[in-house]
PDB file of C-alpha atoms and ligand atoms in Angstrom:
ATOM      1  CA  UNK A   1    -188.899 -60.974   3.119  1.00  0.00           C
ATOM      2  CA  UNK A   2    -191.946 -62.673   2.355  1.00  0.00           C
ATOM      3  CA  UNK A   3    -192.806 -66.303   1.816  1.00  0.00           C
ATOM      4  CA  UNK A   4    -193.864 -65.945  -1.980  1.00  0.00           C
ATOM      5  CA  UNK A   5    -190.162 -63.969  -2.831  1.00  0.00           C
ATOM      6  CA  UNK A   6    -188.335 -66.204  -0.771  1.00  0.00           C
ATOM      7  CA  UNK A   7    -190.260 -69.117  -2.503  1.00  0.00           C
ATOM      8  CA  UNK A   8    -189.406 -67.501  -6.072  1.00  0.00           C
ATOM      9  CA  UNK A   9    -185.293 -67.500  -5.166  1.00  0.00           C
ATOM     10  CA  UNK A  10    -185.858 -71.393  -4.046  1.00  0.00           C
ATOM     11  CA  UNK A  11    -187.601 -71.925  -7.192  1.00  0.00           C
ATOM     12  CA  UNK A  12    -185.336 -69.963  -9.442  1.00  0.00           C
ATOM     13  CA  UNK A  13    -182.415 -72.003  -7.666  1.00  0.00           C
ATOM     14  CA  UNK A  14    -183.963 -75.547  -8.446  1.00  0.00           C
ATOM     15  CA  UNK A  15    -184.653 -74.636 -11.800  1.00  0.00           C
ATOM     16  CA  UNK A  16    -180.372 -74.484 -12.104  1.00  0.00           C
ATOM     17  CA  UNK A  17    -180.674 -78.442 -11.257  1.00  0.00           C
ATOM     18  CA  UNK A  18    -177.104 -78.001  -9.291  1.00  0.00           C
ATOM     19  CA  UNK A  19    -175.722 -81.064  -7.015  1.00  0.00           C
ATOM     20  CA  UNK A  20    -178.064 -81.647  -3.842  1.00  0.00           C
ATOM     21  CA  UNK A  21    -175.160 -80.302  -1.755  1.00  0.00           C
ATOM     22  CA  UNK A  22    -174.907 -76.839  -3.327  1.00  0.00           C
ATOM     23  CA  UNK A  23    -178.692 -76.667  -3.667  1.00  0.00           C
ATOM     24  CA  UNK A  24    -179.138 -77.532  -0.003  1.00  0.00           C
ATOM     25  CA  UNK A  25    -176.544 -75.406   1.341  1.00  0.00           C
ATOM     26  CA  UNK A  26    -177.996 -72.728  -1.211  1.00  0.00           C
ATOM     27  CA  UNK A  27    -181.364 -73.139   0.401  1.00  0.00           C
ATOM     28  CA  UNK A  28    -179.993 -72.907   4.130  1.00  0.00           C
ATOM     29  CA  UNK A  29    -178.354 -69.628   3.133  1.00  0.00           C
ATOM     30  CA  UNK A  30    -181.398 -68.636   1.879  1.00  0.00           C
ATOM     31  CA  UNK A  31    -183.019 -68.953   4.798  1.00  0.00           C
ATOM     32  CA  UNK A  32    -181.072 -67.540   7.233  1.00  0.00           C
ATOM     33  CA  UNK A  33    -180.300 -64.406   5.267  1.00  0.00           C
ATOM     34  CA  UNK A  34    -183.871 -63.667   4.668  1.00  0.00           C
ATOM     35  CA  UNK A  35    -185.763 -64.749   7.886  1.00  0.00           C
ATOM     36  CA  UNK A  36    -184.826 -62.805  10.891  1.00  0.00           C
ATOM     37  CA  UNK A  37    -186.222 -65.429  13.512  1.00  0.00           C
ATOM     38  CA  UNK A  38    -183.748 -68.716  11.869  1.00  0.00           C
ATOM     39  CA  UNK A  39    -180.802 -68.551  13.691  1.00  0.00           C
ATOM     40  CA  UNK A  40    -179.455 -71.837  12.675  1.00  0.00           C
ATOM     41  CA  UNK A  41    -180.859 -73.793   9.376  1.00  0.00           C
ATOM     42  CA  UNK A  42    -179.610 -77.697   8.398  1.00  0.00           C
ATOM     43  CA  UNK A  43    -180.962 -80.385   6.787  1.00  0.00           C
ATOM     44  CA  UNK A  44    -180.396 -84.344   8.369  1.00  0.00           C
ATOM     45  CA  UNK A  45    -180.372 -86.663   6.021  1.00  0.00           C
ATOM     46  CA  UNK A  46    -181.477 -90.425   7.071  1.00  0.00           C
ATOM     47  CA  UNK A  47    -179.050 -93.004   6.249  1.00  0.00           C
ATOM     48  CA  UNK A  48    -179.294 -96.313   4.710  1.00  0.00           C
ATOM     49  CA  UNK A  49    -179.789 -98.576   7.737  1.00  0.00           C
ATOM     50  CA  UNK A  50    -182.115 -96.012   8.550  1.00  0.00           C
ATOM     51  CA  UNK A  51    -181.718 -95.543  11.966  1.00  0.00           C
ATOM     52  CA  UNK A  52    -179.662 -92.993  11.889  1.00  0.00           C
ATOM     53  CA  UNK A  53    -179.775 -88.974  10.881  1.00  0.00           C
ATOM     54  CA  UNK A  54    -176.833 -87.316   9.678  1.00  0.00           C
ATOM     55  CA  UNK A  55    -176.650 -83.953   9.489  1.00  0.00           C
ATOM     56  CA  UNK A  56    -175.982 -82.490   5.890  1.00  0.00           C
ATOM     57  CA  UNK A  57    -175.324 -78.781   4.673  1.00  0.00           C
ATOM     58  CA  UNK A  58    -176.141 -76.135   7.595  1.00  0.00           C
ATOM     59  CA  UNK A  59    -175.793 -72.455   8.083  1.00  0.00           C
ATOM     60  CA  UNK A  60    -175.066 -71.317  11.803  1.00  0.00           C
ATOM     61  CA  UNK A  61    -173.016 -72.234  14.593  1.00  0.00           C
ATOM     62  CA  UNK A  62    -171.035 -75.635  14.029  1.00  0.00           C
ATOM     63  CA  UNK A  63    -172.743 -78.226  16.239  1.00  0.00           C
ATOM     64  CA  UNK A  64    -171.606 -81.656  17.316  1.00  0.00           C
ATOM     65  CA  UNK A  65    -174.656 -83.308  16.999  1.00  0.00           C
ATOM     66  CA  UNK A  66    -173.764 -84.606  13.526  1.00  0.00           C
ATOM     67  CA  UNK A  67    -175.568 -88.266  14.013  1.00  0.00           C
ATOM     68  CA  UNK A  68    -178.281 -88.600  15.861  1.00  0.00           C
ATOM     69  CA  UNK A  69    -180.651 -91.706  16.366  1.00  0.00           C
ATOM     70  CA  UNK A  70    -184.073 -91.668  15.068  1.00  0.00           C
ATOM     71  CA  UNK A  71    -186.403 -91.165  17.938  1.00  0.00           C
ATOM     72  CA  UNK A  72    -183.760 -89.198  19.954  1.00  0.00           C
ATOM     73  CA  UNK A  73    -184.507 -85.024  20.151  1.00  0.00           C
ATOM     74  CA  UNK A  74    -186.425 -83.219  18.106  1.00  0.00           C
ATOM     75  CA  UNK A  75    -184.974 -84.251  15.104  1.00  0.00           C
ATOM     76  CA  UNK A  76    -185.043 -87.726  15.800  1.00  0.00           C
ATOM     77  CA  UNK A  77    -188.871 -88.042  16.779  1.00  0.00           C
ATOM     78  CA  UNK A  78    -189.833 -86.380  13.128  1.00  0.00           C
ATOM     79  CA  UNK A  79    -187.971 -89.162  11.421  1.00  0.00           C
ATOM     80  CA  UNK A  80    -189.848 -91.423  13.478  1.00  0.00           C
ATOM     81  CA  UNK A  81    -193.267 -89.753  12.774  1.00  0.00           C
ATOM     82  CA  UNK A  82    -192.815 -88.435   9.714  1.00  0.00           C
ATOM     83  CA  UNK A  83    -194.477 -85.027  11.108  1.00  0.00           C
ATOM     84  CA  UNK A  84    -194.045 -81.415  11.609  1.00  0.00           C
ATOM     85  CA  UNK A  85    -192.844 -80.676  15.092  1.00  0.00           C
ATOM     86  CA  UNK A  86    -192.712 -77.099  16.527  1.00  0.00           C
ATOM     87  CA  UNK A  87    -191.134 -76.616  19.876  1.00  0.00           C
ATOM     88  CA  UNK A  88    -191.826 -72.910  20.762  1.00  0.00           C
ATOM     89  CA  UNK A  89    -190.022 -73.144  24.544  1.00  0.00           C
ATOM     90  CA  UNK A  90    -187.261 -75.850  24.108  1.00  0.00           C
ATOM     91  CA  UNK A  91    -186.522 -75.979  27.974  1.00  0.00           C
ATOM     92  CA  UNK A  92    -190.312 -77.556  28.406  1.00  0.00           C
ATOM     93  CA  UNK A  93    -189.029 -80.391  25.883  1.00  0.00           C
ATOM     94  CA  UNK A  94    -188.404 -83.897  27.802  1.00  0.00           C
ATOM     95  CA  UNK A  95    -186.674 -85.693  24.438  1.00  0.00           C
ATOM     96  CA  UNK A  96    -184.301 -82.463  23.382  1.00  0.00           C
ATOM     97  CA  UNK A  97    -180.986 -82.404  22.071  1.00  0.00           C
ATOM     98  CA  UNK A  98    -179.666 -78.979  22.756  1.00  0.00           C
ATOM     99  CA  UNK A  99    -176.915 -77.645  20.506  1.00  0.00           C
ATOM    100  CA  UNK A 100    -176.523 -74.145  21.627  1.00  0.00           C
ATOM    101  CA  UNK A 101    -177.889 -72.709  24.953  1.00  0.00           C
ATOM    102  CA  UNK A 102    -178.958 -69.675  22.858  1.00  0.00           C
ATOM    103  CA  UNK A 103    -181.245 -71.709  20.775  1.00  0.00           C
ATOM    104  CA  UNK A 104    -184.749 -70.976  22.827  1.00  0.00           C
ATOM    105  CA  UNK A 105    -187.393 -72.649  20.299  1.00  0.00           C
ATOM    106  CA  UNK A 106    -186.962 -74.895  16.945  1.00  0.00           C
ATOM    107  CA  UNK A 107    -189.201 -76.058  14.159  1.00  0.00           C
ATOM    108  CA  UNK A 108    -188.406 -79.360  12.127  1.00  0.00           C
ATOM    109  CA  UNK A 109    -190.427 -80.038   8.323  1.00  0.00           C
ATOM    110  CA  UNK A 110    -189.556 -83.089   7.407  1.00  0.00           C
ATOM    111  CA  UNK A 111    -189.252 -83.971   3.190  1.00  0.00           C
ATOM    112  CA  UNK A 112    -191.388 -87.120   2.275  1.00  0.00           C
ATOM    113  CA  UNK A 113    -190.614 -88.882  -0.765  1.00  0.00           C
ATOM    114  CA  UNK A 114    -192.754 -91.405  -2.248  1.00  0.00           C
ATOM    115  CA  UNK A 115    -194.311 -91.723   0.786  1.00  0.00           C
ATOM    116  CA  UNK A 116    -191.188 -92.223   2.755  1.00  0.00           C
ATOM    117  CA  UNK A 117    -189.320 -90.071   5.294  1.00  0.00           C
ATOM    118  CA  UNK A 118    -185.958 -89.144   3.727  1.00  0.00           C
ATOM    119  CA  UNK A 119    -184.821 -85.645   5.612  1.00  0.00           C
ATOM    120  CA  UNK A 120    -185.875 -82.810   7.144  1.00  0.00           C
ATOM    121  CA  UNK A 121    -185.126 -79.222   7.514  1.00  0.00           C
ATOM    122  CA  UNK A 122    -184.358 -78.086  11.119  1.00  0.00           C
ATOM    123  CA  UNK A 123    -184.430 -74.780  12.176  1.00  0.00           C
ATOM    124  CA  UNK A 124    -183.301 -73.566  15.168  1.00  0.00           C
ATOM    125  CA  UNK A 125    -183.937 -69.757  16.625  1.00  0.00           C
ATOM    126  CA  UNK A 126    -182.588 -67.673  19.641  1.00  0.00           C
ATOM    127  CA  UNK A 127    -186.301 -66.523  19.795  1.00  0.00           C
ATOM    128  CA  UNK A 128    -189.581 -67.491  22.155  1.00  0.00           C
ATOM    129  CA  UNK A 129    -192.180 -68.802  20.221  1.00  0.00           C
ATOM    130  CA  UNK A 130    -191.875 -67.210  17.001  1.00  0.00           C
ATOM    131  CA  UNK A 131    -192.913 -69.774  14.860  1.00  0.00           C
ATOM    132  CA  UNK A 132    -195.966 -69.468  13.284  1.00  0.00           C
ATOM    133  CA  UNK A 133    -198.771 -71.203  10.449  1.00  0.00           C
ATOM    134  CA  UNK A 134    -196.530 -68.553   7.809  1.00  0.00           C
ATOM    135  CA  UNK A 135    -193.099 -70.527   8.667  1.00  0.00           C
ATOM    136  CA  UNK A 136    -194.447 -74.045   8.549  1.00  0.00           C
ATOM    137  CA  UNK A 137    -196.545 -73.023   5.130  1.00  0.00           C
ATOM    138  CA  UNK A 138    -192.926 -72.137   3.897  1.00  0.00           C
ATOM    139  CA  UNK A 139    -191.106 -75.312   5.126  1.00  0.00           C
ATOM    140  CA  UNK A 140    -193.684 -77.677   4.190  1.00  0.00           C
ATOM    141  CA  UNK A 141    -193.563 -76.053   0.705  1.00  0.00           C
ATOM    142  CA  UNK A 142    -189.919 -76.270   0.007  1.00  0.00           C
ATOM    143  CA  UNK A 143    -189.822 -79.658   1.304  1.00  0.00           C
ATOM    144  CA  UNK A 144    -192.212 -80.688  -1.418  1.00  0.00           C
ATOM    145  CA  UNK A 145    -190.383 -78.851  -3.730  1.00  0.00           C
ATOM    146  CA  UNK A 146    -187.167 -80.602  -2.853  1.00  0.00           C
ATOM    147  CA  UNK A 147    -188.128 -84.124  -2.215  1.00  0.00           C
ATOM    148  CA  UNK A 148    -186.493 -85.043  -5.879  1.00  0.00           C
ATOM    149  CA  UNK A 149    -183.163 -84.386  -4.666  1.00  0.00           C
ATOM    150  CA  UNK A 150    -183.274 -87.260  -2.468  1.00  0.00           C
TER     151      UNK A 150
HETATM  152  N1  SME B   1    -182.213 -79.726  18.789  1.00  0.00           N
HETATM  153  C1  SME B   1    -182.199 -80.863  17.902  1.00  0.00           C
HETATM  154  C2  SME B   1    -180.789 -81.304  17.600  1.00  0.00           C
HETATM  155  C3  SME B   1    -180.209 -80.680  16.384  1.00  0.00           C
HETATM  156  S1  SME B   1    -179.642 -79.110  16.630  1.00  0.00           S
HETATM  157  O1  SME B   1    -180.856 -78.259  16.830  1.00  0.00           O
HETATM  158  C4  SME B   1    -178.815 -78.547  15.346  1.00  0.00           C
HETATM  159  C5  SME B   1    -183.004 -81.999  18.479  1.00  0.00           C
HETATM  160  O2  SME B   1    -183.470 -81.935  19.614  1.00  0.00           O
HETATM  161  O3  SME B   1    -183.157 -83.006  17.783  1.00  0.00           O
END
């Protein structure tokens, strides 16, 4: 499906004003229904001594990683940076926490409110290098839209 239709669902869905749980579950299912390439879509949520991520509503394989440090994997240097990261070959990552030995590359958007880092919205996929300027458009769009709920 394309960015604009999946963007109109997203929007349609916000516009309900539901709890941030059922929105961002809503969202991940979303997601993973519509792109083929996300295999496994979560948010992490920082946490109030803010050294900390913890993972929120996901769609895809359960995963233990339910805490993880900021500045540890992936997920942990965008909280840190407050930046984009795409990792289109995760086995040439030094600082990776690997969830699922299927996952093969991962993008993380994280959502910036008032200037702050306060999640992100990781995406995991069994695919090499499929991410691409169309996916992070998408992500950095619906993190915009849904830095309110934080
Ligand atoms: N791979 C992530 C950990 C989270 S799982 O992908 C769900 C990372 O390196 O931070």
């Amino acid at each position: 499906m394309d960015s604009e239709k999946i963007l109109a669902i997203i929007q349609s869905l916000l516009d309900k004003q539901l709890t941030q749980d059922i929105t961002l579950l809503q969202i991940c299912k979303i997601l993973h229904s519509n792109v083929a390439h996300y295999d496994w879509v979560g948010f992490y949520i920082l946490d109030e001594s803010k050294k900390n991520l913890i993972l929120g509503s996901y769609v895809g394989k359960p995963t233990e990683h339910v805490n993880i440090s900021v500045g540890k994997g992936v997920c942990g240097q965008v909280a840190e940076s407050g930046s984009t990261m795409i990792v289109q070959d995760v086995s040439k990552m030094d600082n990776y926490i690997a969830c699922s030995l299927d996952v093969q590359s991962e993008i993380v958007v994280p959502v910036i409110k008032n200037g702050r880092f306060v999640a992100e919205i990781d995406i995991d996929s069994h695919a090499f290098a499929p991410f691409t300027e169309r996916d992070e458009d998408l992500l950095k769009t619906i993190a915009a839209k849904i830095s309110t709920l934080f």
